[in-house]
Coordinates of C-alpha atoms and ligand atoms in Angstrom, one line a residue:
X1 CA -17.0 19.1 83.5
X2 CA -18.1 15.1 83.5
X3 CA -15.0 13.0 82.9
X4 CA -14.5 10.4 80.8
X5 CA -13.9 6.7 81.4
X6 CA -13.5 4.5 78.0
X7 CA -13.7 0.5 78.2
X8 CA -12.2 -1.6 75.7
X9 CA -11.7 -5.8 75.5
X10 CA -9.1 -7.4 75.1
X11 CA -8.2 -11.4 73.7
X12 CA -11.6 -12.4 73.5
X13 CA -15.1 -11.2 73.6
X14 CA -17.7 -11.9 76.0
X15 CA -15.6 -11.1 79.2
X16 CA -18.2 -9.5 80.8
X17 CA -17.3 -5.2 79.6
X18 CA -20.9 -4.1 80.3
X19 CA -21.2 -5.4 83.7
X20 CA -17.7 -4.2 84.4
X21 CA -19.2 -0.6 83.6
X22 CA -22.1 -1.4 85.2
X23 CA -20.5 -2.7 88.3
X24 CA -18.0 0.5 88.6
X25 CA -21.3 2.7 87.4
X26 CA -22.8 1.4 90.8
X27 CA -19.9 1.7 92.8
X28 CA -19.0 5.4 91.9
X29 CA -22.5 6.6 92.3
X30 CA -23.1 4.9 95.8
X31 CA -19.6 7.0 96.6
X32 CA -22.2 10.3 96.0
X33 CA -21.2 10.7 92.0
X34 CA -23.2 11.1 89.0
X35 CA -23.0 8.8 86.5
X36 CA -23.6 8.3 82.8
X37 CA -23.4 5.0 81.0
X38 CA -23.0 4.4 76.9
X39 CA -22.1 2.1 74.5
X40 CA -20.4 2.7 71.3
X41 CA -21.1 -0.8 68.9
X42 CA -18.3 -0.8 65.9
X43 CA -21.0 -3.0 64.1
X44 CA -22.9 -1.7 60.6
X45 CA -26.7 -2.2 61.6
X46 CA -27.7 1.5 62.1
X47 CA -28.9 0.0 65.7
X48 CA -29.8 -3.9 66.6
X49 CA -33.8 -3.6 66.2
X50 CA -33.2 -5.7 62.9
X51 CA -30.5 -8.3 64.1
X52 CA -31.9 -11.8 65.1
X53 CA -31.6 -12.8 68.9
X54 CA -29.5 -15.4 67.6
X55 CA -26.7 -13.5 66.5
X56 CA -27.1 -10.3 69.0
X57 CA -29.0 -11.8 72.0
X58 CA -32.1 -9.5 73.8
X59 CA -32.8 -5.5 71.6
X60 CA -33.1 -4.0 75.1
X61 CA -35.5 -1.1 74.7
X62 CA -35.1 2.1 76.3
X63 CA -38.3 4.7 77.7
X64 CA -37.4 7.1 74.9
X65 CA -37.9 4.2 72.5
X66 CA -34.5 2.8 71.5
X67 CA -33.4 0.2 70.3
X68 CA -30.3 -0.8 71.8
X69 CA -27.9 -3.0 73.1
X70 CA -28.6 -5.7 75.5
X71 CA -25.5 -4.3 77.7
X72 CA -27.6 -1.0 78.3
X73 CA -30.2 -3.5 80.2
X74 CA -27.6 -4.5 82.4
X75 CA -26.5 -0.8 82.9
X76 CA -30.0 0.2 84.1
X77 CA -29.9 -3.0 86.0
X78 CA -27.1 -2.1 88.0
X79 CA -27.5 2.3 88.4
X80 CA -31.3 2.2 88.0
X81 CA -31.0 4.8 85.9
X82 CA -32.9 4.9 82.7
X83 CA -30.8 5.3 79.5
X84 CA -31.7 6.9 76.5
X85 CA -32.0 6.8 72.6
X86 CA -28.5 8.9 72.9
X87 CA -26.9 6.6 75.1
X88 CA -26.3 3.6 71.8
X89 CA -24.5 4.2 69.2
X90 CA -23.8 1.8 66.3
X91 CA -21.5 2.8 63.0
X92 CA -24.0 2.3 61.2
X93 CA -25.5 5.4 63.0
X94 CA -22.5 7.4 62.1
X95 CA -22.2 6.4 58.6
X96 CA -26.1 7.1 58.0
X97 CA -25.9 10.7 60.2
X98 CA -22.6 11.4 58.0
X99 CA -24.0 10.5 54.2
X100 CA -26.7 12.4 55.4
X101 CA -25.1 15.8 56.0
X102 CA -23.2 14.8 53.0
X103 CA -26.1 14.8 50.6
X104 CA -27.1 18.2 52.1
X105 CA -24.1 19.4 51.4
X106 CA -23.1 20.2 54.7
X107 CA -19.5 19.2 54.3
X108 CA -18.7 22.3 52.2
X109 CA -17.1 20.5 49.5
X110 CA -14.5 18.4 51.2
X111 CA -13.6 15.0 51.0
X112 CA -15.8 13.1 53.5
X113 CA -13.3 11.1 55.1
X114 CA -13.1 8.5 58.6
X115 CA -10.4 10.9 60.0
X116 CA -11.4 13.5 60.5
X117 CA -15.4 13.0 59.4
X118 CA -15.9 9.5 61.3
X119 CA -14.1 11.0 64.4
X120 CA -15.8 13.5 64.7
X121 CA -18.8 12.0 64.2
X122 CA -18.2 9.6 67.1
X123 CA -16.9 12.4 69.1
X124 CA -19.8 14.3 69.2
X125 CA -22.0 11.3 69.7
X126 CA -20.1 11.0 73.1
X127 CA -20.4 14.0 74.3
X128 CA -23.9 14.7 73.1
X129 CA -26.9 15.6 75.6
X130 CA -24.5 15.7 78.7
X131 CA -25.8 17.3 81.9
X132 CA -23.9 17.5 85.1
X133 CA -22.9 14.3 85.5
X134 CA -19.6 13.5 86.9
X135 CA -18.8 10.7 85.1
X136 CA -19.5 9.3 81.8
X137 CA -18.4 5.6 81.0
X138 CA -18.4 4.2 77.4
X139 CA -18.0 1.2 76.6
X140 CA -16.7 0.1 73.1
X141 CA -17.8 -3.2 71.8
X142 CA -15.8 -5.8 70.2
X143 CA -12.6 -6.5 70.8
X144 CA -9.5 -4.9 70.3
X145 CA -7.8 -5.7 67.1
X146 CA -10.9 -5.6 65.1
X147 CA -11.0 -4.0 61.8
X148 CA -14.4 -2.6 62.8
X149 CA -13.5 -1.0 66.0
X150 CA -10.5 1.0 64.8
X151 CA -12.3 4.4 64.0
X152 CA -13.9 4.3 67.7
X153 CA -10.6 3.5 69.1
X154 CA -9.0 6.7 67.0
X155 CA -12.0 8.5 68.3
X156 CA -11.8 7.9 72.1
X157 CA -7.5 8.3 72.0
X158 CA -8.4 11.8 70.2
X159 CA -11.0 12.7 72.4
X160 CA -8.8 11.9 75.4
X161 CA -6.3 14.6 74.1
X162 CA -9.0 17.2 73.5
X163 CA -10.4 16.9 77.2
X164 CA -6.9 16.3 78.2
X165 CA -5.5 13.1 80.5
X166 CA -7.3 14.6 83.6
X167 CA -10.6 14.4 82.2
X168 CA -10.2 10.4 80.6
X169 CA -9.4 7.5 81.7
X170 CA -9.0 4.2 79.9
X171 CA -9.7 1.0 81.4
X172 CA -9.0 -2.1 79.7
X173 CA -10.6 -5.8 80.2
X174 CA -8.6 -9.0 79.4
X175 CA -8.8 -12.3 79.3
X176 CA -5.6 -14.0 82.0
X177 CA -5.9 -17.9 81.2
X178 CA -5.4 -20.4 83.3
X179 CA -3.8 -23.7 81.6
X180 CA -4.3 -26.9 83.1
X181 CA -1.7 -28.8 81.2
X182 CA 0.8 -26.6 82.6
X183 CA -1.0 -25.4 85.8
X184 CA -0.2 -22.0 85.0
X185 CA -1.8 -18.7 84.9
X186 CA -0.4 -17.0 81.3
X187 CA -0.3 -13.2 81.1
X188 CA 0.8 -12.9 77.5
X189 CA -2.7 -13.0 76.0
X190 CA -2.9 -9.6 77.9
X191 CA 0.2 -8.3 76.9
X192 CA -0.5 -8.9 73.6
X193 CA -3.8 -7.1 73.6
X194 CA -2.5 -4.0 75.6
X195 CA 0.8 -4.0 73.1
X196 CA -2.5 -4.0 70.0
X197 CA -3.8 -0.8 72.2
X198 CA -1.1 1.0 72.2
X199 CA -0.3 0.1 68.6
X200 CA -3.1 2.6 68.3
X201 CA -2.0 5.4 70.8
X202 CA -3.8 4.1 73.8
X203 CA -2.0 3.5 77.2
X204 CA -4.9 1.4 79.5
X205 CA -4.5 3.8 83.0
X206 CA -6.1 0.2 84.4
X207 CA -6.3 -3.3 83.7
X208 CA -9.5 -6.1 84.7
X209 CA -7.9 -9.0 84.4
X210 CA -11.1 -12.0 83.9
X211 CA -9.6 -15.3 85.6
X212 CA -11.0 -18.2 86.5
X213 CA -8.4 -18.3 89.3
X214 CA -6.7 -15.6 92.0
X215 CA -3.8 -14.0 90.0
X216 CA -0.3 -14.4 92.2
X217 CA 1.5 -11.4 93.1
X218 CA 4.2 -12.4 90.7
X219 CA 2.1 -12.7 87.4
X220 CA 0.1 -9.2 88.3
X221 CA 3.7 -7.9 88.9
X222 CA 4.3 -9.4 85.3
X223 CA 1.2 -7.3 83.8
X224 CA 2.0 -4.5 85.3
X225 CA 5.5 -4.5 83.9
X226 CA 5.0 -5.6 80.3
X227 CA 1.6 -3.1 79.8
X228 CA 3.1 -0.1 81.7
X229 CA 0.4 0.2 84.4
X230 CA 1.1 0.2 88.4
X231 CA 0.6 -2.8 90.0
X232 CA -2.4 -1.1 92.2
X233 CA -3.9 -0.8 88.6
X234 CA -4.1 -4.3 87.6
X235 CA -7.6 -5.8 88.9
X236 CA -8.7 -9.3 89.0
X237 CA -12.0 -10.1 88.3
X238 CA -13.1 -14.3 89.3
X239 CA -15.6 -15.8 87.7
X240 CA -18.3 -14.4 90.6
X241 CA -21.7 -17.1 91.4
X242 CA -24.1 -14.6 90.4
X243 CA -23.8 -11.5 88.5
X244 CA -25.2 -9.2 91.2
X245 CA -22.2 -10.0 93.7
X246 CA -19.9 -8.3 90.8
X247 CA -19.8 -4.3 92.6
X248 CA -19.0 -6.5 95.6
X249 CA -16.2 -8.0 94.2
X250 CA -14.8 -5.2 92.3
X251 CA -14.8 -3.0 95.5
X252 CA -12.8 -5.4 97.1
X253 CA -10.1 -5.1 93.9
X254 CA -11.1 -1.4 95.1
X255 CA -11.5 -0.6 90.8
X256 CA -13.4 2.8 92.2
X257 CA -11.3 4.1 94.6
X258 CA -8.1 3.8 91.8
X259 CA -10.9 5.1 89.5
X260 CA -11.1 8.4 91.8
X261 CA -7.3 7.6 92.8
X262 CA -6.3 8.5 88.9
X263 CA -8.6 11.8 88.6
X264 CA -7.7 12.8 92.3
X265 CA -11.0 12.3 93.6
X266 CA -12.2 12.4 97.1
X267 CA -14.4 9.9 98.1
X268 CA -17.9 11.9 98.9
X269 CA -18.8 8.5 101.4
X270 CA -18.4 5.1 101.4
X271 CA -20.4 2.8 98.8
X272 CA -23.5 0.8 100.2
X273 CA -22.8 -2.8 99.2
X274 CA -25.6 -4.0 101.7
X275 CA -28.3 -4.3 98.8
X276 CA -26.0 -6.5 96.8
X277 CA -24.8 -8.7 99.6
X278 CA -28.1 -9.4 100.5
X279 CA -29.6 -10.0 96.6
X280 CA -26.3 -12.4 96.3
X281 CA -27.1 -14.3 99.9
X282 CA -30.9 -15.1 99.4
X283 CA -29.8 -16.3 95.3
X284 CA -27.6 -18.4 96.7
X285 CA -29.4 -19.8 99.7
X286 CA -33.1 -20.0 99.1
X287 CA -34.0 -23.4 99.6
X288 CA -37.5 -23.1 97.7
X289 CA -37.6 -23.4 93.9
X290 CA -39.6 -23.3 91.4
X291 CA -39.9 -23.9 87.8
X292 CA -40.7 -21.8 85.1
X293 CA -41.2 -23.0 81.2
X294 CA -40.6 -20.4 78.9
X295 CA -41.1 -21.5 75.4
X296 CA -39.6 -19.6 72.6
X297 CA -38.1 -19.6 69.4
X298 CA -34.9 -18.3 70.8
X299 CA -34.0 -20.7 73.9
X300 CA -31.1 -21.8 72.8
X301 CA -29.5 -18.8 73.1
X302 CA -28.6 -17.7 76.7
X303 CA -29.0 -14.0 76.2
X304 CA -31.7 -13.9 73.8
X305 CA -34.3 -13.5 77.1
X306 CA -32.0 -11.6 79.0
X307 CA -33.8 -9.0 81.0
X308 CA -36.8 -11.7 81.0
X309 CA -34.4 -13.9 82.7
X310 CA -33.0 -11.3 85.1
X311 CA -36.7 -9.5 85.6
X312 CA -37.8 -13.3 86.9
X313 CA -34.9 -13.7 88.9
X314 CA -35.4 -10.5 90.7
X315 CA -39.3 -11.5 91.6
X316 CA -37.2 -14.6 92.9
X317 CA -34.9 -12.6 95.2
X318 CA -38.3 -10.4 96.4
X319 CA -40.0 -14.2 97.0
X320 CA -36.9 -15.9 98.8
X321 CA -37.1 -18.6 95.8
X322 CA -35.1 -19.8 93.3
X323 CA -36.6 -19.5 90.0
X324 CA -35.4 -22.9 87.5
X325 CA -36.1 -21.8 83.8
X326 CA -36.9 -24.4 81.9
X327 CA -36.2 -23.1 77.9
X328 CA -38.7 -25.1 75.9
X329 CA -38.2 -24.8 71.9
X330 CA -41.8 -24.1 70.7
X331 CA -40.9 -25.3 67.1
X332 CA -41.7 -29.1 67.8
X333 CA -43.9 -28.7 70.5
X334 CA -46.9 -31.1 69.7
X335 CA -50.0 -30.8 71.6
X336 CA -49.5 -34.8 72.5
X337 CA -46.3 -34.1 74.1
X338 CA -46.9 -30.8 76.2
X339 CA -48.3 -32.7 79.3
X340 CA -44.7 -34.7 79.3
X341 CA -42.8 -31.9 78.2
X342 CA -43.9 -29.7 81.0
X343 CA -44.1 -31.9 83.9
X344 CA -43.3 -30.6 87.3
X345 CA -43.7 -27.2 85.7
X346 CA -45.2 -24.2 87.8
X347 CA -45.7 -21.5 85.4
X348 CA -46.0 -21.3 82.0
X349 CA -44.2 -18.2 80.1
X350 CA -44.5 -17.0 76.6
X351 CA -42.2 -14.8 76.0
X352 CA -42.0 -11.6 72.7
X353 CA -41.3 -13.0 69.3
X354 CA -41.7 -12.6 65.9
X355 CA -43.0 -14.7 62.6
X356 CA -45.1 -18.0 62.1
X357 CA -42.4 -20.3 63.1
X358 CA -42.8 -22.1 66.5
X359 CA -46.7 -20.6 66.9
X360 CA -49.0 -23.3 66.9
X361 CA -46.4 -25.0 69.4
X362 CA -47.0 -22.0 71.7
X363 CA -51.0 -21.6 71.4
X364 CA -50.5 -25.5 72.6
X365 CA -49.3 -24.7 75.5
X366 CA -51.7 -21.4 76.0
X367 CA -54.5 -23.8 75.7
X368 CA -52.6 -26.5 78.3
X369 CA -52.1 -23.2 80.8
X370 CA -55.6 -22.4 80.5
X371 CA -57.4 -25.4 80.9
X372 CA -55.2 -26.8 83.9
X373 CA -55.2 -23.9 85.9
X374 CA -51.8 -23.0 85.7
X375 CA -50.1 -19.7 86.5
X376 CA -49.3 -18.1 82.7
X377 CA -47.6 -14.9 81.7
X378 CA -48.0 -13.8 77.9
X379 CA -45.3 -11.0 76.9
X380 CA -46.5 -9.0 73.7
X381 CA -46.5 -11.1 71.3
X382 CA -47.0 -13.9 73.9
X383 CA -50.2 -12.0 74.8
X384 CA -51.0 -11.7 71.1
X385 CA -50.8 -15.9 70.9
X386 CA -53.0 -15.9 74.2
X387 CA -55.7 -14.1 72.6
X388 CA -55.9 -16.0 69.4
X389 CA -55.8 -19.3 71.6
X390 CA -59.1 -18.0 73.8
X391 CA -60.9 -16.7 69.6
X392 CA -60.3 -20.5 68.3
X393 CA -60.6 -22.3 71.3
X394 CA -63.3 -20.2 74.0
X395 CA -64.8 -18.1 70.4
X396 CA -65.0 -21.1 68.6
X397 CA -63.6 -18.6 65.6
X398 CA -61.8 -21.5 64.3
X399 CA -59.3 -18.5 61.7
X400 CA -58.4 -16.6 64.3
X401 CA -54.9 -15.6 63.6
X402 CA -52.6 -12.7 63.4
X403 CA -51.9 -10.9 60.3
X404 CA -48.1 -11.6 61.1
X405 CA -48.5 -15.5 60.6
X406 CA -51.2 -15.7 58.5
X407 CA -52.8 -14.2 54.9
X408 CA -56.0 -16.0 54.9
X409 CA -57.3 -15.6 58.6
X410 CA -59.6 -13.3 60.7
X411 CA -57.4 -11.1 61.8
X412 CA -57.7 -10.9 65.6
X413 CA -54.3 -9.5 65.8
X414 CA -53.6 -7.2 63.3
X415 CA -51.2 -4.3 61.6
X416 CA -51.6 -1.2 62.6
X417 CA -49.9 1.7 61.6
X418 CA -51.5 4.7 63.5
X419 CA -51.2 5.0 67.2
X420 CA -51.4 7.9 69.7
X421 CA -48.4 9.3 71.4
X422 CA -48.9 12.5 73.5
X423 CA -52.2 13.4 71.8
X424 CA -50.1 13.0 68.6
X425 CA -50.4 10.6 65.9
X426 CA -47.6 8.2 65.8
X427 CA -47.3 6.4 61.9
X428 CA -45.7 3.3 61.5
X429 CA -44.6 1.6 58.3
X430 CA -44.1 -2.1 56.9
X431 CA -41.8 -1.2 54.2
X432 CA -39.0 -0.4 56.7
X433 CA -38.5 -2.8 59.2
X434 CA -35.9 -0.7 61.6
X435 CA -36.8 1.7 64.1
X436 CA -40.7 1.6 62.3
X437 CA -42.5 -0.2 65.8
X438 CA -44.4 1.1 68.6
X439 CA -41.6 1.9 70.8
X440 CA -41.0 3.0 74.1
X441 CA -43.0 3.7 77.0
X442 CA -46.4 4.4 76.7
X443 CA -49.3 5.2 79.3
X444 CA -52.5 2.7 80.0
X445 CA -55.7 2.6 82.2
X446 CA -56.1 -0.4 84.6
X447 CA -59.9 -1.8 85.3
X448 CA -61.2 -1.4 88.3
X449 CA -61.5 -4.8 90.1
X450 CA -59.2 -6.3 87.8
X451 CA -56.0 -8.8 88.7
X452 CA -53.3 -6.6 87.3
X453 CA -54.4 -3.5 89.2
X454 CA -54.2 -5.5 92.1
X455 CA -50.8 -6.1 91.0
X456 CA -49.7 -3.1 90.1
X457 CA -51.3 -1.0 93.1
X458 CA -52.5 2.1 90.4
X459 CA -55.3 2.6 88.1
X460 CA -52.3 3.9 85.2
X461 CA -48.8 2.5 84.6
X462 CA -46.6 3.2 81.7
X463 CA -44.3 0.4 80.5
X464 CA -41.9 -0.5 77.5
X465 CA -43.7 -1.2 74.0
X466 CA -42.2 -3.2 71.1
X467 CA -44.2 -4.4 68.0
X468 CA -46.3 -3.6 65.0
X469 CA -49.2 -5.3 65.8
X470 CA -51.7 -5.4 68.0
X471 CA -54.9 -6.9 69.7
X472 CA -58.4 -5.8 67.2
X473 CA -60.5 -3.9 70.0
X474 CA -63.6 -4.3 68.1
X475 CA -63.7 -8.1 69.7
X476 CA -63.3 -7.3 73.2
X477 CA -67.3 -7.3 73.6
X478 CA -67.0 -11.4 72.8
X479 CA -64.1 -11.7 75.1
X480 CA -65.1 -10.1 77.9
X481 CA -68.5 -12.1 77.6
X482 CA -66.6 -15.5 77.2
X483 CA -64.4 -14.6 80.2
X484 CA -61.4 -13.0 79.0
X485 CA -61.2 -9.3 80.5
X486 CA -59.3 -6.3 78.4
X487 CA -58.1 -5.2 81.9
X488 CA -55.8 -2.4 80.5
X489 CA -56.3 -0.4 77.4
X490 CA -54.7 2.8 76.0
X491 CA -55.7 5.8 76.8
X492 CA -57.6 6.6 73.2
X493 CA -59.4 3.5 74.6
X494 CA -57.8 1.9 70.9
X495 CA -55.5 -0.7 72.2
X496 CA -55.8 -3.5 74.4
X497 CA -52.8 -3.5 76.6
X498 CA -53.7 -6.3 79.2
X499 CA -55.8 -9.1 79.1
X500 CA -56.8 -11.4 82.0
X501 CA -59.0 -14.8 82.4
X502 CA -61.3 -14.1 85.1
X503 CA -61.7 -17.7 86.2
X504 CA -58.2 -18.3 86.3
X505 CA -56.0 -18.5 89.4
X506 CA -53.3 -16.2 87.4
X507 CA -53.7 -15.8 83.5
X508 CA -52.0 -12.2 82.3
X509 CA -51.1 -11.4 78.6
X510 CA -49.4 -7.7 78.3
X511 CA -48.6 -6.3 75.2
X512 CA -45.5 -4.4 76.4
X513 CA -42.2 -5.9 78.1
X514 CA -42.6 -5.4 81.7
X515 CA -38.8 -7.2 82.0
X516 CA -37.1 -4.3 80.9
X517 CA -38.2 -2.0 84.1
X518 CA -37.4 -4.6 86.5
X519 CA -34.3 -3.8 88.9
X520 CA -32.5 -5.9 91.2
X521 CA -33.3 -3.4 93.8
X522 CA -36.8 -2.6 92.3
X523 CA -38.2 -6.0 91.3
X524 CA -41.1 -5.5 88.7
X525 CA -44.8 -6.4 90.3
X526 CA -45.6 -8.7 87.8
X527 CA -42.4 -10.7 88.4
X528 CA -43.3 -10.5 91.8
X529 CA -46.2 -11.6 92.1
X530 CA -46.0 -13.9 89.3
X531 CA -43.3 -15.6 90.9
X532 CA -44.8 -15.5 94.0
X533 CA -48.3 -17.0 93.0
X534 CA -46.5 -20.6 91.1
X535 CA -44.6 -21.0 94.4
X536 CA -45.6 -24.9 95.3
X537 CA -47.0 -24.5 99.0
X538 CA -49.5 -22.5 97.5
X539 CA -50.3 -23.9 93.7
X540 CA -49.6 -27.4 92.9
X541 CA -49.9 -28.4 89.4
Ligands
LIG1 N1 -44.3 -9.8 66.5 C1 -45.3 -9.1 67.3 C2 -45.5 -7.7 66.8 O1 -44.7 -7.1 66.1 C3 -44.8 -9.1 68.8 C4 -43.5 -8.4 69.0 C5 -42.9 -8.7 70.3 O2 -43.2 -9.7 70.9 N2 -42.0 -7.9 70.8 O3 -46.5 -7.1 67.2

């Protein structure tokens, strides 16, 4: 039987939960375990395919075609193994799954109620579609003390009695200031949090303690004693200089071994730490850099590009460079100013996104990429912009424009709401924005003698889709002739999946996210070469 390990936050959020799980995910598995990674959100949205980047940061998109948390990006990041549509959870989910059964009458009659109906609910969603795994960590979102969170928190303390304290652990992540004024390190935010736990009926088994400084013996002591855990049970975790030394230093807190410790675990062997000590060496001490422009709507936010970010940095890591990202706002990006704007710039990088605003700043730039020669990646709808850029500017079809962004165009990007999925007929809708995209992975065909089968090494590759519209094949004729190659296409020969600029040192547009199957330890080829190709020595702007 898989046990159980539950993560709650504590004080504030943002302390870092999913890479905690991620980290001990990693670390477990390296020790010869199997391991299962979810995330339970306490927020109404029945998943985050609807929520703005602004407020939620990256929709990370699993192979089955979920929608989910950015968290489960860095879960795959860190096990490399792929999660599924029944790894998120929102309760918004629940609530819609329960009204559901209720308007079928499933509940018999009763009152539908959150305890027991919610519970439930939650309870089955965590142990739904388990195999053999030995371990299955679930992270709860938000923090404790929430309003929102309370039914998960009555779920997982229930659920711990039903499987019984052998099978569950809870681990709980804090915030341990440090105050300068005072030049102390203050435990009481912690105490605080863990006496709000057990409010609920939840004693943590072990504490992460986020500093920004070494906790002394005394203060850990000081945990240990006020939130009833042994000392050996109260783990630091510093601020670390890049996220991928994190399984480094929770090993050295030894978090897994008190992990196995608690359910009387042997170790099967020792966890390999080499692949992380050597990402964590060459991010820190490549001496080559480059830099990168992406320009977005959402470049304010940190995480709204996440596994872009991360999928970039790993082609780094592969290239022994440092990759600078330079966030460009595309909103007030005036042709006049791009050659300013993006001086000492290597590549260019359009990145997904969504609506009118910020486009004509981003065909700008397409056009600057193309006609200077430099190195430019367009991500879906980044490809989409590409493609209308080459119509108006190489077509001389001055309308060209994307149903998306314009009424009154010629529609060289348009809706569609039919596609093919395993032989099978796939139908989309416009009136329901959630869940209603081409998701997921899906297969294409790579041209022979083209730049991205170079890349790739294969004639067929199967990558993450996420939109609603797509590239009009009837054109592809014009483009080709004009120098713009549909170098992959969907099988149904329909939909354009990958163009490329023939006379162009490096000019790609993809219409799915390649960032989102990009490991640390498994750098995605287009990263990789991409990165590799605007290195300096060998392209100069
Ligand atoms: N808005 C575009 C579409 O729906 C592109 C989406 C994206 O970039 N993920 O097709």
């Amino acid at each position: 039987m898989a046990r159980y390990i539950f993560v709650t936050g504590g004080v504030v959020s943002s302390l870092g939960k999913g890479l905690s799980s991620a980290s001990l995910a990693y670390l477990l598995q390296s020790r010869g375990y199997k391991v299962r990674l979810r995330k339970l959100d306490p927020y109404l949205n029945v998943d985050p395919g609807t929520m703005s980047p602004f407020q939620h940061g990256e929709v990370f998109v699993t192979d089955d075609g979920a929608e989910t948390d950015l968290d489960l990006g860095h879960y795959e990041r860190f096990s490399g193994i792929s999660a599924k549509q029944s790894d998120n959870v929102t309760t918004g989910k629940i609530y819609s799954d329960i009204l559901k059964k209720e308007r079928k009458g499933l509940y018999l009659g009763k009152t539908v109620q959150v305890i027991p109906h919610v519970t439930n609910q939650i309870k089955e969603f965590i142990k739904n579609d388990i195999g053999n795994e030995d371990f299955v960590i679930c992270e709860i979102g938000g923090t404790v003390g929430d309003i929102e969170s309370l039914p998960f928190l009555e779920a997982i303390r229930q659920f711990s009695i039903d499987v019984g304290n052998k099978n569950s652990l809870f681990i709980h992540l804090t915030l341990v200031p440090y105050m300068k004024a005072s030049d102390e390190i203050k435990t009481k935010p912690t105490q605080h949090s863990v006496k709000e736990l057990r409010a609920l009926g939840i004693q943590p088994n072990i504490i992460i303690c986020r500093c920004e400084q070494p906790i002394p013996f005394g203060q850990r002591k000081k945990i240990s004693l006020f939130c009833n855990v042994p000392i050996k049970n109260v783990i630091e975790t510093i601020d670390v200089k890049t996220i991928y030394e994190a399984p480094i230093s929770f090993y050295k807190e030894k978090l897994d071994q008190q992990v196995l410790d608690y359910f009387k675990l042997k170790s099967k062997k020792k966890p390999n730490l080499l692949p992380w000590k050597k990402i964590t060496k060459t991010i820190l001490n490549s001496k080559a850099s480059i830099n990168i422009a992406i320009i977005g709507k959402y470049v304010n936010l940190k995480d709204a590009y996440k596994s872009l970010d991360e999928a970039l940095t790993h082609g780094g890591i592969k290239n022994n460079i440092k990759i600078n990202l330079i966030r460009v706002e595309s909103d007030h990006l005036k042709p006049a100013q791009i050659k300013k704007k993006l001086l000492g710039i290597h590549g260019i990088l359009i990145p997904g996104g969504f609506g009118k605003r910020g486009t004509e700043g981003k065909i700008a730039a397409i056009t600057y990429a193309r006609t200077k020669k430099i190195p430019f990646l367009g991500i879906c709808f980044g490809m989409q912009m590409a493609v209308i850029e080459f119509a108006r500017n190489v077509l001389k079809i001055k309308k060209a424009s994307s149903t998306e962004i314009s009424d009154n165009c010629i529609p060289i990007v348009g809706l569609i709401d039919e596609w093919t999925k395993n032989g099978k007929i796939q139908k989309g809708t416009s009136k329901d924005l959630g869940g209603s995209m081409r998701l997921g992975l899906y297969p294409a065909k790579l041209k022979e003698s083209s730049l991205i089968k170079r890349i790739y090494k294969s004639k067929t590759i199967a990558e993450r889709h996420r939109h609603r519209y797509e590239v009009n094949i009837n054109y592809q004729n014009d483009f080709e002739k004009n120098g713009m190659l549909f170098s992959g296409i969907s099988p149904d020969n329909k939909l354009p999946e990958v163009i490329e600029i023939k006379k162009h040192p490096w000019f790609i547009g993809v219409q799915f996210h390649p960032e989102f199957k990009s490991r640390p330890l498994f750098p995605h080829p287009l990263s990789v070469s991409y990165t590799h190709l605007t290195l300096p020595t060998i392209y100069s702007v």
